[in-house]
XYZ file of C-alpha atoms in Angstrom:
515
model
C 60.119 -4.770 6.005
C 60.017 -6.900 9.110
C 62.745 -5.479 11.657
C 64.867 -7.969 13.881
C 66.779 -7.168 17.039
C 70.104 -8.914 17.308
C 71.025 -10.218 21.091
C 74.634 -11.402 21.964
C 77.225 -10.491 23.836
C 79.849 -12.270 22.074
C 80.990 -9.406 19.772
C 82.268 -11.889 17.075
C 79.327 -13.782 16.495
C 77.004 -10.531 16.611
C 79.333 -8.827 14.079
C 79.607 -11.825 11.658
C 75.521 -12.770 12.070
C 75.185 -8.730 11.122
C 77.684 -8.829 8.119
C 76.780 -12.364 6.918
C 72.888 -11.955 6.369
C 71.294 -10.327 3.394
C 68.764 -8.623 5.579
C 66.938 -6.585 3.127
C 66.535 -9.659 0.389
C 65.061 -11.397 3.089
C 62.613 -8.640 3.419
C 63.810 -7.436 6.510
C 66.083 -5.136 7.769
C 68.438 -5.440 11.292
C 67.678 -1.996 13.920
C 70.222 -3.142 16.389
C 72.391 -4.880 18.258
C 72.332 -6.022 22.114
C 75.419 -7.534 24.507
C 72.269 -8.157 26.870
C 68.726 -8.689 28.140
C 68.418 -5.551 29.920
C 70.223 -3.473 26.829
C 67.734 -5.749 24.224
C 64.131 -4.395 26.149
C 65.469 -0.535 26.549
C 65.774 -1.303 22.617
C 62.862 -3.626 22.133
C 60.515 -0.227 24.123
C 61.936 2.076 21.411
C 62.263 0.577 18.204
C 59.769 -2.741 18.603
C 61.305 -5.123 16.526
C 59.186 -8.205 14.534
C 61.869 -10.791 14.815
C 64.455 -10.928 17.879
C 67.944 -13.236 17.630
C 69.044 -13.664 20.939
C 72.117 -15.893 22.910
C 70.593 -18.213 25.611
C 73.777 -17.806 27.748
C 73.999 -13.809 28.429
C 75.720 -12.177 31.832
C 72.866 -10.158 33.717
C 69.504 -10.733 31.828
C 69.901 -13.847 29.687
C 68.203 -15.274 26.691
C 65.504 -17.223 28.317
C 64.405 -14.485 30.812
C 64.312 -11.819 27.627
C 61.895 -14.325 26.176
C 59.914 -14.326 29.049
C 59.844 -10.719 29.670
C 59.107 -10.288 25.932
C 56.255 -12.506 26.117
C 54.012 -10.836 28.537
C 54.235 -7.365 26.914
C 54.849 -8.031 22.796
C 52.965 -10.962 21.767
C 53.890 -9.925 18.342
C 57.921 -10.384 18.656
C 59.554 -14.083 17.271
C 62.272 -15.369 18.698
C 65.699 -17.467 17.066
C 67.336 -18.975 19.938
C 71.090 -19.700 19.216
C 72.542 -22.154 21.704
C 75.619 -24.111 22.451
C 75.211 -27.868 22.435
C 75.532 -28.629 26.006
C 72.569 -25.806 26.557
C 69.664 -27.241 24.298
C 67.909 -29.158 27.143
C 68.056 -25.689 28.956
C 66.766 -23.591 25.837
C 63.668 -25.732 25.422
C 61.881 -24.203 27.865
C 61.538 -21.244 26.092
C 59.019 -23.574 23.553
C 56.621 -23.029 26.617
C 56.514 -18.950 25.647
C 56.008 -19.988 21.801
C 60.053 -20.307 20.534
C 60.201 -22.961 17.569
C 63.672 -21.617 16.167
C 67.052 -23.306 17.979
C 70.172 -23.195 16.219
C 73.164 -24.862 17.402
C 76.371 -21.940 17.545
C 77.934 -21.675 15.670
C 74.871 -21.521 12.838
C 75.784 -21.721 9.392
C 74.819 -19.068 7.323
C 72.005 -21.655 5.750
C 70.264 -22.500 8.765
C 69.886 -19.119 9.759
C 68.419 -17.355 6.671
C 65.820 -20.873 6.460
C 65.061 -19.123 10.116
C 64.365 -15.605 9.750
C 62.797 -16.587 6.304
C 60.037 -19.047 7.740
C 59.350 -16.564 10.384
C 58.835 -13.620 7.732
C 56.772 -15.812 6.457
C 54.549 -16.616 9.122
C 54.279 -13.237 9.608
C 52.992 -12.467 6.610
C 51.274 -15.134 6.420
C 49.496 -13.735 9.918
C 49.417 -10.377 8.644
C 47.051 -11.610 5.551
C 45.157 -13.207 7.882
C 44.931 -10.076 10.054
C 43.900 -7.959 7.070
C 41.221 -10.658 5.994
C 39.635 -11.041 9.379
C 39.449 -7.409 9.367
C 37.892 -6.862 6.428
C 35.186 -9.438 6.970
C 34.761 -7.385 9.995
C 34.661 -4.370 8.531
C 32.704 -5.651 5.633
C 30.414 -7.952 8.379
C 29.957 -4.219 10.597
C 28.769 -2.275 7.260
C 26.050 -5.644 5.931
C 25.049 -6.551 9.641
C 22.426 -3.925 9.615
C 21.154 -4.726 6.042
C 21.579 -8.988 7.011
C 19.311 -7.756 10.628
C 16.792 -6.102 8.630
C 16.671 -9.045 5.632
C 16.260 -11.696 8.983
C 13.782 -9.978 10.318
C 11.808 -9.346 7.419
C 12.111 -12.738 6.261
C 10.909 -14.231 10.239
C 7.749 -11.643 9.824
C 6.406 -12.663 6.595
C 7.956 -15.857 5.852
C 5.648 -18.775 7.082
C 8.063 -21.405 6.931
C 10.081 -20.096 10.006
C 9.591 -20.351 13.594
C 11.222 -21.485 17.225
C 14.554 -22.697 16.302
C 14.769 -19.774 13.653
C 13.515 -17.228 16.097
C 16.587 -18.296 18.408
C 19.008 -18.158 15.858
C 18.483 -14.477 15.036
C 18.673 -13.688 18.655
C 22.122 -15.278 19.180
C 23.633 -14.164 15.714
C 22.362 -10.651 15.969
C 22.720 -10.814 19.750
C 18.974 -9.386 20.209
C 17.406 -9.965 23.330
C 13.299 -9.158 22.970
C 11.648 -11.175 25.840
C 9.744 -8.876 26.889
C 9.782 -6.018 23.946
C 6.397 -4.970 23.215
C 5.787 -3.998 19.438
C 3.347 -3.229 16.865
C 3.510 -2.862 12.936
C 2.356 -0.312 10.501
C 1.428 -2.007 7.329
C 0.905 0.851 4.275
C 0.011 0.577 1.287
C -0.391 3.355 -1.812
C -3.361 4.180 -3.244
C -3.480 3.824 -7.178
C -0.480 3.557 -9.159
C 2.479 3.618 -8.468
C 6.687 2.999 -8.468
C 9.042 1.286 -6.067
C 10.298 4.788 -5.315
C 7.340 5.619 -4.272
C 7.482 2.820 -1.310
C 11.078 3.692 -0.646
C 9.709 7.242 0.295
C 7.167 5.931 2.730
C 9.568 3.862 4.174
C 12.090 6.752 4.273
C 9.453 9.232 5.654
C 8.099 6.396 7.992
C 11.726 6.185 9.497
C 12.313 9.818 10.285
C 8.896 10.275 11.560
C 9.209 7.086 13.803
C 13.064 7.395 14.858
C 15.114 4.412 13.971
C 12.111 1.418 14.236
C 12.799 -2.113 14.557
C 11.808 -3.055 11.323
C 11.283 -0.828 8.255
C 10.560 -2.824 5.036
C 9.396 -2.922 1.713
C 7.542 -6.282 1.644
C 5.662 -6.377 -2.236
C 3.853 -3.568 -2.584
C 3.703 -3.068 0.950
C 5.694 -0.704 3.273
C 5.952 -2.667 6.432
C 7.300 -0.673 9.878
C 8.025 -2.539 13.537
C 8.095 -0.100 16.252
C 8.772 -0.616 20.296
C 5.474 0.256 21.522
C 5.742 3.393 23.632
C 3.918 6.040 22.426
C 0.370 7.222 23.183
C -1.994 6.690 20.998
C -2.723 10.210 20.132
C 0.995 10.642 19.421
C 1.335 7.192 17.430
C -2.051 8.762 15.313
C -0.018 11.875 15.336
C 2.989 10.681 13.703
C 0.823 8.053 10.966
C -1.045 11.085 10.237
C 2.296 13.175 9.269
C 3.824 10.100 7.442
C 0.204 10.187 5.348
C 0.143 14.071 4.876
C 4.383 14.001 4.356
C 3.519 11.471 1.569
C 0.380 13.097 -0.268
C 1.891 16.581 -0.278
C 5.179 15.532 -2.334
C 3.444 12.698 -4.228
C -0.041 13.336 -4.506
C -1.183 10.098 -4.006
C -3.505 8.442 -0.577
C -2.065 6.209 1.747
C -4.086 3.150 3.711
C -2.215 2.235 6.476
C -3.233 -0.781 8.650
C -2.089 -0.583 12.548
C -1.622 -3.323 14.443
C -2.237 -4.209 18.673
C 0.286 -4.243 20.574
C 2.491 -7.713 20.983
C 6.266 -9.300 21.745
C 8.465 -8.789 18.790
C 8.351 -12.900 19.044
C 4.761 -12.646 18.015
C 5.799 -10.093 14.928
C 4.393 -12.752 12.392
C 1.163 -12.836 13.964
C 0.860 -8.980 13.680
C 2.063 -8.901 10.315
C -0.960 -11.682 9.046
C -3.676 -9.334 11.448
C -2.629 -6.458 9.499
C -2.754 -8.047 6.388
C -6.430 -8.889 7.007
C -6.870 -5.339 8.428
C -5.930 -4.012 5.022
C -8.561 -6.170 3.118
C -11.407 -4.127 5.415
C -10.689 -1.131 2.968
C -12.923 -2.880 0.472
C -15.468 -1.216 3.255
C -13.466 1.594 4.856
C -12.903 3.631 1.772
C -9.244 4.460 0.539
C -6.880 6.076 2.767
C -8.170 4.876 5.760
C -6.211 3.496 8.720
C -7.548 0.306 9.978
C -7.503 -1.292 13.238
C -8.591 -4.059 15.278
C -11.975 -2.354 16.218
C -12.344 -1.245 12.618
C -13.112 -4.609 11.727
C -15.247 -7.958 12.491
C -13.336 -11.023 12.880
C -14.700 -14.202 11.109
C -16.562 -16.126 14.155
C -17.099 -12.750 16.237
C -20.771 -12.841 15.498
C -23.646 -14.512 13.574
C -24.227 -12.614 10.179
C -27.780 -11.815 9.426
C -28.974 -12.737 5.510
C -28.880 -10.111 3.591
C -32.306 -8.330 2.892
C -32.977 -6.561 0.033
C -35.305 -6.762 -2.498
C -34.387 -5.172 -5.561
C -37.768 -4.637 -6.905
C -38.572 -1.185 -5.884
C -35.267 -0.446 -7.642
C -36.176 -2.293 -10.792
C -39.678 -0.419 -10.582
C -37.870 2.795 -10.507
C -35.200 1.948 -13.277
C -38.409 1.199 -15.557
C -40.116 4.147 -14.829
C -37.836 6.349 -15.378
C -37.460 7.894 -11.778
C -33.981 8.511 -11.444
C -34.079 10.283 -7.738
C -35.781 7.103 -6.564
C -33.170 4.809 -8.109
C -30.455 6.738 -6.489
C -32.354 6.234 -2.923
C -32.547 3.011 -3.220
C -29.089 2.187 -4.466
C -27.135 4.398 -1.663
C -29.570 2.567 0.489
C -29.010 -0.637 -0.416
C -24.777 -0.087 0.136
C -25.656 1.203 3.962
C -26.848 -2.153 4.332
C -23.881 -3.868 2.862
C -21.468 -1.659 4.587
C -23.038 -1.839 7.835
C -23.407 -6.556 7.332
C -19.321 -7.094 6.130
C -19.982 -9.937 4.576
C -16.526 -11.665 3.287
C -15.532 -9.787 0.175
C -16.529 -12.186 -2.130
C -19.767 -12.743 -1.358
C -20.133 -8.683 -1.121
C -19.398 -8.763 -5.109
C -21.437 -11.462 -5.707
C -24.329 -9.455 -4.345
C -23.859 -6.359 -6.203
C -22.859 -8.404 -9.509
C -26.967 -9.935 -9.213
C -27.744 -5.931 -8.952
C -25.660 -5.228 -11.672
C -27.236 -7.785 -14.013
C -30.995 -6.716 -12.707
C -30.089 -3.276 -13.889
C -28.398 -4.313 -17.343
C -31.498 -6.839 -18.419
C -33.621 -3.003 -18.377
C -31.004 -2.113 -21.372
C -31.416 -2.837 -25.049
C -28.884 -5.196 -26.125
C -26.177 -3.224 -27.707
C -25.977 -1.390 -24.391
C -26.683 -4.656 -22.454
C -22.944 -6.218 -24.125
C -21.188 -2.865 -23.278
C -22.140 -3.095 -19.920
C -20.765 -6.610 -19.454
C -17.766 -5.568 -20.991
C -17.306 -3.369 -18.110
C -17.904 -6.315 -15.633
C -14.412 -7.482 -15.214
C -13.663 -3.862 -14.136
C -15.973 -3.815 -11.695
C -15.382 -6.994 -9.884
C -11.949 -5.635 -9.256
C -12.980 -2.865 -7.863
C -10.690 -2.470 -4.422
C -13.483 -0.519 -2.325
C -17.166 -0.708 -1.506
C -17.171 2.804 -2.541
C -16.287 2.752 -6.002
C -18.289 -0.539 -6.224
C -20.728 2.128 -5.791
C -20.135 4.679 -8.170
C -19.825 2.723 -10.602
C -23.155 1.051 -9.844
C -25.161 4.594 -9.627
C -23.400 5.344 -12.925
C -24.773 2.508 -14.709
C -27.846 2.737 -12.911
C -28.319 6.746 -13.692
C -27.545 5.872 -17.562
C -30.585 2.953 -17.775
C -32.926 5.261 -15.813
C -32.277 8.738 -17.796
C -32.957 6.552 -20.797
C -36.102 4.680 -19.670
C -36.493 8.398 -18.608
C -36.719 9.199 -22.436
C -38.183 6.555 -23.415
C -41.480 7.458 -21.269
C -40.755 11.315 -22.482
C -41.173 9.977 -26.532
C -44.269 7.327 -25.325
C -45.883 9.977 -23.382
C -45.473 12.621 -26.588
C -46.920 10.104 -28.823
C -49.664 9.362 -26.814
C -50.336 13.025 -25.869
C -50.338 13.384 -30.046
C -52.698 10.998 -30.513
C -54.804 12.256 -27.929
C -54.835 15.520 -29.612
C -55.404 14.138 -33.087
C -58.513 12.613 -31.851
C -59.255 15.763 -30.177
C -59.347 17.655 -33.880
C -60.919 14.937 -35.472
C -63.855 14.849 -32.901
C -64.464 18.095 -31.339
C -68.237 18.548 -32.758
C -68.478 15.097 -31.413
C -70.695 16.139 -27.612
C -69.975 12.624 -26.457
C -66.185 13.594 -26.460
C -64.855 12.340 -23.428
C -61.421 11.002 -21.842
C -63.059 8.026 -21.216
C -64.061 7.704 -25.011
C -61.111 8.811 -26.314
C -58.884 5.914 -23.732
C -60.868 3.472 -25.237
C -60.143 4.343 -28.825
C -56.236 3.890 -28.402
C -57.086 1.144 -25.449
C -55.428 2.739 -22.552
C -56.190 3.534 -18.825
C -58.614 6.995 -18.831
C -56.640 7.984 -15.613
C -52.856 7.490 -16.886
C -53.712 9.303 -20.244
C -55.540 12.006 -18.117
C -52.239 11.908 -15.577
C -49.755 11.848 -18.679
C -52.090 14.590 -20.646
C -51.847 17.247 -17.869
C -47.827 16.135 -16.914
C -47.647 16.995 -20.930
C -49.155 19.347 -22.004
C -49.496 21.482 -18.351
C -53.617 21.292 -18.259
C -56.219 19.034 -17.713
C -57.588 17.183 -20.958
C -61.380 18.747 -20.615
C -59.820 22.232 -20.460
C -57.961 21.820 -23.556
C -60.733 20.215 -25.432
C -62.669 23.474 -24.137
C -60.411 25.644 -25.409
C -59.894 24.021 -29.060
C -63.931 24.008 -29.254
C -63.819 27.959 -28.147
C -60.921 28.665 -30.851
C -62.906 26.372 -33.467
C -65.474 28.950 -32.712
C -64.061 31.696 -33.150
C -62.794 30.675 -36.512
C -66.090 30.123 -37.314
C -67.305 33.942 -36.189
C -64.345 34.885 -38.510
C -65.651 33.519 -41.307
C -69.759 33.636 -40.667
C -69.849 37.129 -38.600
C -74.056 36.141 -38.769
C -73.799 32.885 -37.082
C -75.539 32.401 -34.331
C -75.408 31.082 -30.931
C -77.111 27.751 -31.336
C -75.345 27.342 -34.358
C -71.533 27.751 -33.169
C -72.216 25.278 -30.046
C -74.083 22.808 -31.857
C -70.486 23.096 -34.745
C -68.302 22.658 -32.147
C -69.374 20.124 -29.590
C -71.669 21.409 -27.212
C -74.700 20.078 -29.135
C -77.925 22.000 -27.779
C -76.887 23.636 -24.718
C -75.885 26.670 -26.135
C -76.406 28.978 -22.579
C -73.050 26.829 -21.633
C -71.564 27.504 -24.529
C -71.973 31.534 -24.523
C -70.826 31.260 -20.507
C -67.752 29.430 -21.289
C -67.429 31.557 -24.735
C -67.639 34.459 -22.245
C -65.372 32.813 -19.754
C -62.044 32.624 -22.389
C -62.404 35.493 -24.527
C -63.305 37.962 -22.075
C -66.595 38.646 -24.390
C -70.031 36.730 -24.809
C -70.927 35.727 -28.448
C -72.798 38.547 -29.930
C -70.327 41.148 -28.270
C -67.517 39.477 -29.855
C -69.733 40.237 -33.403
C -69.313 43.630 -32.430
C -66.231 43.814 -31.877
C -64.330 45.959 -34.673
């Protein structure tokens, strides 16, 4: 209910205004009634009326100066002027204070209700507005911080924006950032993982940091815009507690790329560096955090060729020599780690090792392998590049290993086989016996001993010695020139009885004796 003031200080017309009016259909309701000015503001301080109807022509303060008083304290009030004929000239300078309502006395009933109702209206008609404006404004006070951080985001990573957009964030958000000095923090989680999971970096990231600039998710990025103003050993401080914060609730790394220092005008630029930044964990392992003088900028220097030649790992592969392979690989990464090549051409490096290694493997194993390939090429760091490499690598060689193991055994069995079937044979030698199964004397002799544990002409020694002794076992009268010329030492027979002597602890005719 809107409440109206009535001023007049003609009693009639007061009385019969009061009596006439059906205040409360009109959605009003009338507080009071004044014979003056000076009586209508004591009223107007107590009771503050919406609408005031008020006399022009009033003894002490009249209508006009009421309006003008009115005016510079209650915006809100609305006046009716009511006004004889011969004083309408005179009331129209109350249109200067905002009056549009004049009715002639004496008003008909009509006219006067079409008054008070087009003022109600207006005023609720400004009251709607009122609420509206208010609730953008409350609505506008509760988004502006979201609609700041969205802008800013979007003027950081977005590449389509600059100058004029730049400018128009600063006046709509009234930011002024001449001269602020920022960097970024650019994280991202290690393995798999949820959006929750970047909503808690970003959370922890805030309370470690203290209301930043700029805190982000951006993909699967956390992305953080800081005033720069702490130390570095406190800024390390605080990335290492948003890292250890992280890993202790989730259990997962965090690589986190830092940018230099820069105007918040710049932010884009940063953002792009750290981007880049973050590639260099391809090198840097997981959970690293990454920094200008982490890295090599394209054009900083002249890149040597890459110099390795992957024979002496192939060499070792086929031979079996696992400790050597493993030397040579680890090696072989220093080199890459230490050069940063661009990523790609990294890969395509290691993918030529890869395929060296796999072309050792039998074909079955050779298709499993490539299956793996695809696997490998999106491997994310150097380091498990190169796991995965000394895997593969440690597989082929422990197999090669075996293979040698079974060729060796064979050999070593044929060897022996000979060995039985030729033992009386005094022209027995390795040489003899390499050119039988047409193979180098010295690797059979090398492989023989690595076999067996002892040399080849001590074992044939000792099978002639324990062919002799069978013999004594079953001829206790055979004698001395007999048993070397059975078992291979032909006619020299004092050698025989010395190296007789020399294994069983006894010459030849004490061993008859023996019971």
């Amino acid at each position: 209910m809107y409440k109206v003031l009535l001023v007049d200080d003609e009693f009639m017309i007061s009385d019969g205004i009061s009596s006439v009016v059906n205040w409360s259909r009109l959605g009003t309701e009338l507080i009071g009634i004044a014979q003056d000015g000076l009586e209508a503001l004591a009223s107007i301080e107590q009771q503050r009326p919406d609408i005031i109807i008020s006399d022009i022509r009033m003894p002490g303060m009249d209508g006009l100066q009421l309006v003008e008083a009115v005016a510079e304290k209650y915006q809100h009030i609305s006046f009716i002027m009511l006004t004889g004929f011969t004083e309408f000239e005179y009331a129209k300078t109350a249109m200067q204070y905002g009056v549009k309502h004049y009715l002639l006395k004496p008003c008909s009933e009509e006219h006067l209700v079409q008054a008070i109702s087009e003022l109600v209206s207006e005023k609720r008609e400004l009251t709607d507005q009122e609420r509206f404006v208010q609730s953008i404004q409350y609505n506008l006070e509760r988004v502006l911080p979201h609609a700041k951080e969205y802008f800013l985001k979007e003027l950081v990573t977005n590449r389509t924006y600059g100058v004029k957009e730049w400018k128009y964030f600063k006046e709509l958000f009234d930011v002024q950032f001449q001269d602020q000095r920022v960097r970024l923090l650019l994280v991202e989680i290690e393995g798999d993982h949820e959006y929750l999971h970047l909503f808690a970096v970003k959370n922890i990231a805030e309370d470690i940091f203290h209301n930043p600039i700029l805190s982000a998710t951006v993909g699967r990025h956390v992305l953080l815009i800081m005033e720069d103003k702490l130390s570095e050993t406190q800024l390390f401080h605080n990335i290492d507690e948003i890292r250890a914060t992280f890993t202790r609730y989730y259990h997962d790394d965090l690589t986190i790329a830092l940018s230099e220092p820069g105007d918040l005008s710049q932010a884009r630029h940063l953002y792009m560096q750290t981007l880049v930044y973050l590639n260099y964990r391809f090198y840097l392992g997981e959970g690293s955090l990454i920094m200008e003088r982490d890295i090599y900028s394209p054009g900083e220097r002249i890149l040597p060729e890459f110099e390795y030649d992957p024979e002496r790992m192939v060499t070792a592969i086929k031979a079996g020599h696992w400790q050597e392979v493993g030397s040579e690989l680890n090696r072989m990464f220093q080199i890459l780690a230490s050069l940063r090549y661009d990523i790609s051409q990294t890969k395509s490096y290691l993918i030529q090792m890869f395929m060296e290694m796999i072309r050792l493997s039998g074909s079955a194993e050779m298709k499993r392998y490539m299956d793996q390939l695809p696997g490998m090429i999106e491997s994310s760091t150097l380091h498990s590049f190169q796991q995965f490499l000394l895997a593969v690598a440690k597989e082929i060689t422990l197999r090669r290993y075996e293979q040698h193991r079974s060729r060796q055994s064979q050999m070593v069995g044929s060897v022996k086989q000979l060995v039985e079937k030729r033992y009386q044979d005094e022209t027995l030698t390795l040489q003899s016996i390499a050119g039988e199964i047409y193979m180098n004397p010295d690797y059979i002799g090398k492989m023989f001993k690595k076999e067996t544990g002892e040399k080849f002409t001590n074992y044939v020694l000792s099978y002639r010695i324990r062919k002799a002794l069978e013999l004594l076992e079953q001829d206790g009268n055979c004698t001395v020139s007999s048993l070397a010329e059975q078992t291979g030492f032909g006619a020299n027979w004092p050698y025989f009885s010395k190296m007789f002597k020399k294994y069983t602890g006894f010459s030849p005719s004490e061993y008859k004796k023996v019971p």
